[in-house]
Tab-separated table of C-alpha atoms in Angstrom:
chain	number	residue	atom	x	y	z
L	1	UNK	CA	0.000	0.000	0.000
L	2	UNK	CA	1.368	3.650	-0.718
L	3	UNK	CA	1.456	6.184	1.545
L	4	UNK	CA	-0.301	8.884	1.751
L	5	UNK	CA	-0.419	11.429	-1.269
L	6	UNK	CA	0.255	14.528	-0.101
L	7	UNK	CA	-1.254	17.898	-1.220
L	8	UNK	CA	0.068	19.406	-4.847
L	9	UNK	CA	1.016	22.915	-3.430
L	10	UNK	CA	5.149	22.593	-4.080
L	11	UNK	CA	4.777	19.833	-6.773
L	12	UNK	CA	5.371	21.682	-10.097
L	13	UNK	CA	8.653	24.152	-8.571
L	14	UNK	CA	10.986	25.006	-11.149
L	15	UNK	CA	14.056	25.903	-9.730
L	16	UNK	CA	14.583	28.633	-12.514
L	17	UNK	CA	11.451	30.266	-10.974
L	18	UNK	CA	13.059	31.608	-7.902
L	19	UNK	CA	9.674	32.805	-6.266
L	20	UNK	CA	8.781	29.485	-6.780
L	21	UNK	CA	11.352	27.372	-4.576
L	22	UNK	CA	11.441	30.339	-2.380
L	23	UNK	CA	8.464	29.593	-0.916
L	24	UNK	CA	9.013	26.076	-0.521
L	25	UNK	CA	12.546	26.704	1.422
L	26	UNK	CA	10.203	29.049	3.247
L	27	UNK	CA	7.753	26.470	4.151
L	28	UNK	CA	10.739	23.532	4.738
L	29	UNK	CA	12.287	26.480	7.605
L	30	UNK	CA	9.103	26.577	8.982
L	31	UNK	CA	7.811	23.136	9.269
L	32	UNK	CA	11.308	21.801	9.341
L	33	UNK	CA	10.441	20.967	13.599
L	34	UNK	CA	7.364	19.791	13.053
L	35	UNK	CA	6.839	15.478	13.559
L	36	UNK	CA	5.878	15.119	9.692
L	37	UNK	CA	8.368	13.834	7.212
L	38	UNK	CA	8.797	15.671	4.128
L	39	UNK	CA	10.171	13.922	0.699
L	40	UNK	CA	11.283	15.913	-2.232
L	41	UNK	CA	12.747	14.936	-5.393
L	42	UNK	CA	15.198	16.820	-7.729
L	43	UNK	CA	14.459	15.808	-10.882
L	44	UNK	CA	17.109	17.315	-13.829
L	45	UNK	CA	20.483	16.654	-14.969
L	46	UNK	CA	21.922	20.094	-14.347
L	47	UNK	CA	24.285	19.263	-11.232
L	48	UNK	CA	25.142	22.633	-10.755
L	49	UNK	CA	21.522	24.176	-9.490
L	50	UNK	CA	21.252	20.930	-8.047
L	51	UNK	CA	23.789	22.207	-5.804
L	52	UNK	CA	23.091	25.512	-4.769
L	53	UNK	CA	19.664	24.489	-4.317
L	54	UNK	CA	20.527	22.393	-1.417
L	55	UNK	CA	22.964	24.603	-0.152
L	56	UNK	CA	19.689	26.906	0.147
L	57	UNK	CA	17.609	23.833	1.702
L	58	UNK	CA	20.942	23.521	4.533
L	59	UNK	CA	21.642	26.820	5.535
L	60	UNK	CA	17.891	28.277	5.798
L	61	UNK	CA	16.822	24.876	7.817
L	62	UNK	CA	20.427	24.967	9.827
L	63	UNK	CA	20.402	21.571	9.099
L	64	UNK	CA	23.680	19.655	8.045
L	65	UNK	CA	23.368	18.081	5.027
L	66	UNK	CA	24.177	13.335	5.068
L	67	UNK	CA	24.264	12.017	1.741
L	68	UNK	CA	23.838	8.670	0.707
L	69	UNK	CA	24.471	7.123	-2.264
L	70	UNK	CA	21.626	4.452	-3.650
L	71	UNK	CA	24.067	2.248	-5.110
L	72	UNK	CA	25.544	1.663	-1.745
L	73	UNK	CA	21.735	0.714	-0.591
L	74	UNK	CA	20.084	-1.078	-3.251
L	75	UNK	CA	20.453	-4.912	-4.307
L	76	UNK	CA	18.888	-7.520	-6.777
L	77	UNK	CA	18.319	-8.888	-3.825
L	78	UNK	CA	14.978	-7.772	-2.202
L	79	UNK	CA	15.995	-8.728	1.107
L	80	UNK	CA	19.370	-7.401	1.134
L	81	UNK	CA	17.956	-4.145	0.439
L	82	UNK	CA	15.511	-4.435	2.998
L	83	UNK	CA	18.182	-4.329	5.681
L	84	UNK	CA	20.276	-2.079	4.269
L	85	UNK	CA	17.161	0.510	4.572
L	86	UNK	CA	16.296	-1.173	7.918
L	87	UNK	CA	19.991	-0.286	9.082
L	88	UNK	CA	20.484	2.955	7.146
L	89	UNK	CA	17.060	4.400	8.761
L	90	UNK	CA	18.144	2.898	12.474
L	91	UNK	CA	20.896	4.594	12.603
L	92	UNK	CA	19.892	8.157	11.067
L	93	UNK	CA	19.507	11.270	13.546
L	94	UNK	CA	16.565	12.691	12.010
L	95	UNK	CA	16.951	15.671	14.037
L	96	UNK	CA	19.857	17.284	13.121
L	97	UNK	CA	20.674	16.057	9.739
L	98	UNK	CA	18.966	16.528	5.763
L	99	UNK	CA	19.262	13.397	4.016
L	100	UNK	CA	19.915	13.749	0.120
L	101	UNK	CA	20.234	10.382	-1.773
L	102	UNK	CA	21.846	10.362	-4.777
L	103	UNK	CA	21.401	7.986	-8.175
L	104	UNK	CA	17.757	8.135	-7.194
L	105	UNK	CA	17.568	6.532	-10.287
L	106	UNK	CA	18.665	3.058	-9.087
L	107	UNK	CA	15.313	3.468	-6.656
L	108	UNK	CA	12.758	4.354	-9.224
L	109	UNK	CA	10.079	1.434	-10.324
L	110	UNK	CA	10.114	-1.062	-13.136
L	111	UNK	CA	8.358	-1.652	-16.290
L	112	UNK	CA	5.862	-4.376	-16.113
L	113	UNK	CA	6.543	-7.669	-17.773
L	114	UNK	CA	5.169	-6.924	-21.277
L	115	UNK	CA	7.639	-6.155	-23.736
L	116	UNK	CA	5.913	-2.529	-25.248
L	117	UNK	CA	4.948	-1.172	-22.204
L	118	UNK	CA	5.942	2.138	-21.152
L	119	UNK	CA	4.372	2.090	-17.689
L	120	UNK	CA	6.497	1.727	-14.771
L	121	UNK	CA	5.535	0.425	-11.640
L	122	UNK	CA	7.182	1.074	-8.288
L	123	UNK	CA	9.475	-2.242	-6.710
L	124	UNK	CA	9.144	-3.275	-3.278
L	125	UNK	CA	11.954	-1.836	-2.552
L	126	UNK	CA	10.637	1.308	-3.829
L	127	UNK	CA	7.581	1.083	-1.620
L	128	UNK	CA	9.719	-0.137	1.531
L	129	UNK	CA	12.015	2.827	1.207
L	130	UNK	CA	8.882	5.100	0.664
L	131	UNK	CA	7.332	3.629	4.056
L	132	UNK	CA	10.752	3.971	6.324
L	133	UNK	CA	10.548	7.810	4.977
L	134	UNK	CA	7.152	8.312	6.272
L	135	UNK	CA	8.200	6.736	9.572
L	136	UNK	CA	11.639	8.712	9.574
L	137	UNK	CA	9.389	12.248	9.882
L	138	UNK	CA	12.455	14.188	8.992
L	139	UNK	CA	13.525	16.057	5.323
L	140	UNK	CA	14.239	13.701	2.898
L	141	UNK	CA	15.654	14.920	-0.633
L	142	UNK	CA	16.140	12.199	-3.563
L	143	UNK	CA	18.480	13.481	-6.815
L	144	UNK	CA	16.702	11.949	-9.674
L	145	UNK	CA	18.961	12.718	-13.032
L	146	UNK	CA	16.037	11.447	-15.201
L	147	UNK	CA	12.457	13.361	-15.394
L	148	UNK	CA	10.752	10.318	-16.831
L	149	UNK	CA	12.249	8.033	-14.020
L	150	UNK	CA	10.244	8.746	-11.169
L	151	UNK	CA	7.696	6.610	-11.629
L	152	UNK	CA	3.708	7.598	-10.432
L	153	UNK	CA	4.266	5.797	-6.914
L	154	UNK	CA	7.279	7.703	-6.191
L	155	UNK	CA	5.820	11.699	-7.897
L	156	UNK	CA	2.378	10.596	-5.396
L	157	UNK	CA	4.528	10.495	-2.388
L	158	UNK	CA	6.470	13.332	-2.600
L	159	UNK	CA	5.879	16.647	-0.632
L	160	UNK	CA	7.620	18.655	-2.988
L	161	UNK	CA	8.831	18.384	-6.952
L	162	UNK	CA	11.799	20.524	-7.856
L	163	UNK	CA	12.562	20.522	-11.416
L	164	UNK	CA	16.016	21.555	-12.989
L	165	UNK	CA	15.889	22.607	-16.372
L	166	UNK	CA	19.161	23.092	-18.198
L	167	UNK	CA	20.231	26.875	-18.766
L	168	UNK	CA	18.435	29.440	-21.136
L	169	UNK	CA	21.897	30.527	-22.599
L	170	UNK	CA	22.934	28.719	-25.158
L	171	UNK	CA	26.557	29.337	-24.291
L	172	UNK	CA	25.744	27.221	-21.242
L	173	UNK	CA	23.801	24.720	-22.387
L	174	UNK	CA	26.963	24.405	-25.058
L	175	UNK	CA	29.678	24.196	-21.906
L	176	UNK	CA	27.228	21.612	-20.517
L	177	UNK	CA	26.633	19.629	-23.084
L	178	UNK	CA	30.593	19.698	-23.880
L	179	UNK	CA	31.540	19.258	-19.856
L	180	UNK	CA	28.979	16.275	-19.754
L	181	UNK	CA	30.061	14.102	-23.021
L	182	UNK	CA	33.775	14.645	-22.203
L	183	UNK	CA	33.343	13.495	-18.474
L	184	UNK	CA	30.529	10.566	-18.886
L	185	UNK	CA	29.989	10.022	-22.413
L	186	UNK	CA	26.207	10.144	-23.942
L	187	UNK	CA	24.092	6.500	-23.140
L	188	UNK	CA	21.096	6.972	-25.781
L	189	UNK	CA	18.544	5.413	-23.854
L	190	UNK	CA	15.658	3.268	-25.356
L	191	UNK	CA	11.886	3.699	-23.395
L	192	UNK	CA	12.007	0.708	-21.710
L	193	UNK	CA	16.416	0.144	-20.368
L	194	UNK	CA	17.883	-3.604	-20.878
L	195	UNK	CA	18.046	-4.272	-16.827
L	196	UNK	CA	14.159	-4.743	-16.834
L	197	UNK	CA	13.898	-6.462	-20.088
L	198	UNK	CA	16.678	-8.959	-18.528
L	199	UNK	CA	14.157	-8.887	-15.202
L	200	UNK	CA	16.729	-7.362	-12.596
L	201	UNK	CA	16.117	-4.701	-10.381
């Protein structure tokens, strides 16, 4: 079962609209004490608003940033994950700390078993890791690199939806573009990746 979806009032931000997250890091200060966890996802390739957005998050919360990495936490093995989360979660001081997982990708749901579809479901890890955040009741924020990743379970559970857009200039978009081939290479990706048409996680 999902939890609860919550209401739509920060899920459309665009981080380019500074109004926009504004109010959210006003509302993330505010509430920031309160006993109800809040998820949001950053959903964009461009690293480098990725970065001073949660540098905004940190220092108008006071709250120091712990980053995990999902490749250190997820597993084709459904119960490996399980207490990796179990033991990530147990040991996390909700109080004093934001927690910002990176490679959200690796979270995100799967495509069902027929070979055209282009719906994606969430995994039970997905919906474990969606019900230790609810019982966490701290800030959680999850770096998604790919818009069309984050499947429907995932977008329904999320407080907040930042997106981040690549820049207007075109001089940046070209130093991007250049800075991201020479340092990663470009992976042309088909609608539905290999790893779920081979049935792994």
């Amino acid at each position: 079962m999902d939890i609860d979806t919550p209401s739509d009032t920060f899920k459309n931000i665009s981080f380019k609209k500074q109004d926009q997250f504004k109010k959210l890091v006003s509302h993330l200060e505010e509430n920031v004490s309160s006993a109800d966890h809040h998820l949001c996802l950053f959903l964009g390739l461009y690293e480098q608003s990725k970065k001073k957005a949660l540098k905004q998050v940190a220092q108008a919360t006071g709250l120091e940033v712990k980053k995990i990495d999902f490749n250190d936490i997820i597993s084709k093995v459904e119960q490996e994950t399980y207490d990796n989360l179990d033991e990530l979660f147990y040991d996390l001081d909700k109080k004093q700390k934001l927690i910002y997982f990176t490679n959200g990708d690796k979270l995100c749901g799967a495509y069902t078993g027929f070979t055209h579809s282009k719906v994606k479901y969430a995994t039970p890890q997905e919906r474990y890791f969606l019900k230790k955040v609810k019982d966490f009741e701290g800030l959680v924020i999850i770096d998604i690199s790919e818009y069309d990743n984050a499947d429907e379970t995932m977008l329904r559970a999320a407080q907040s939806i930042v997106k981040f857009p690549l820049p207007d200039s075109r001089l940046q978009r070209f130093w991007w573009h250049l800075k991201h081939y020479s340092l990663h290479g470009f992976d042309i990706k088909t609608k539905r990746p290999d790893r779920y048409l081979e049935g792994s996680v």
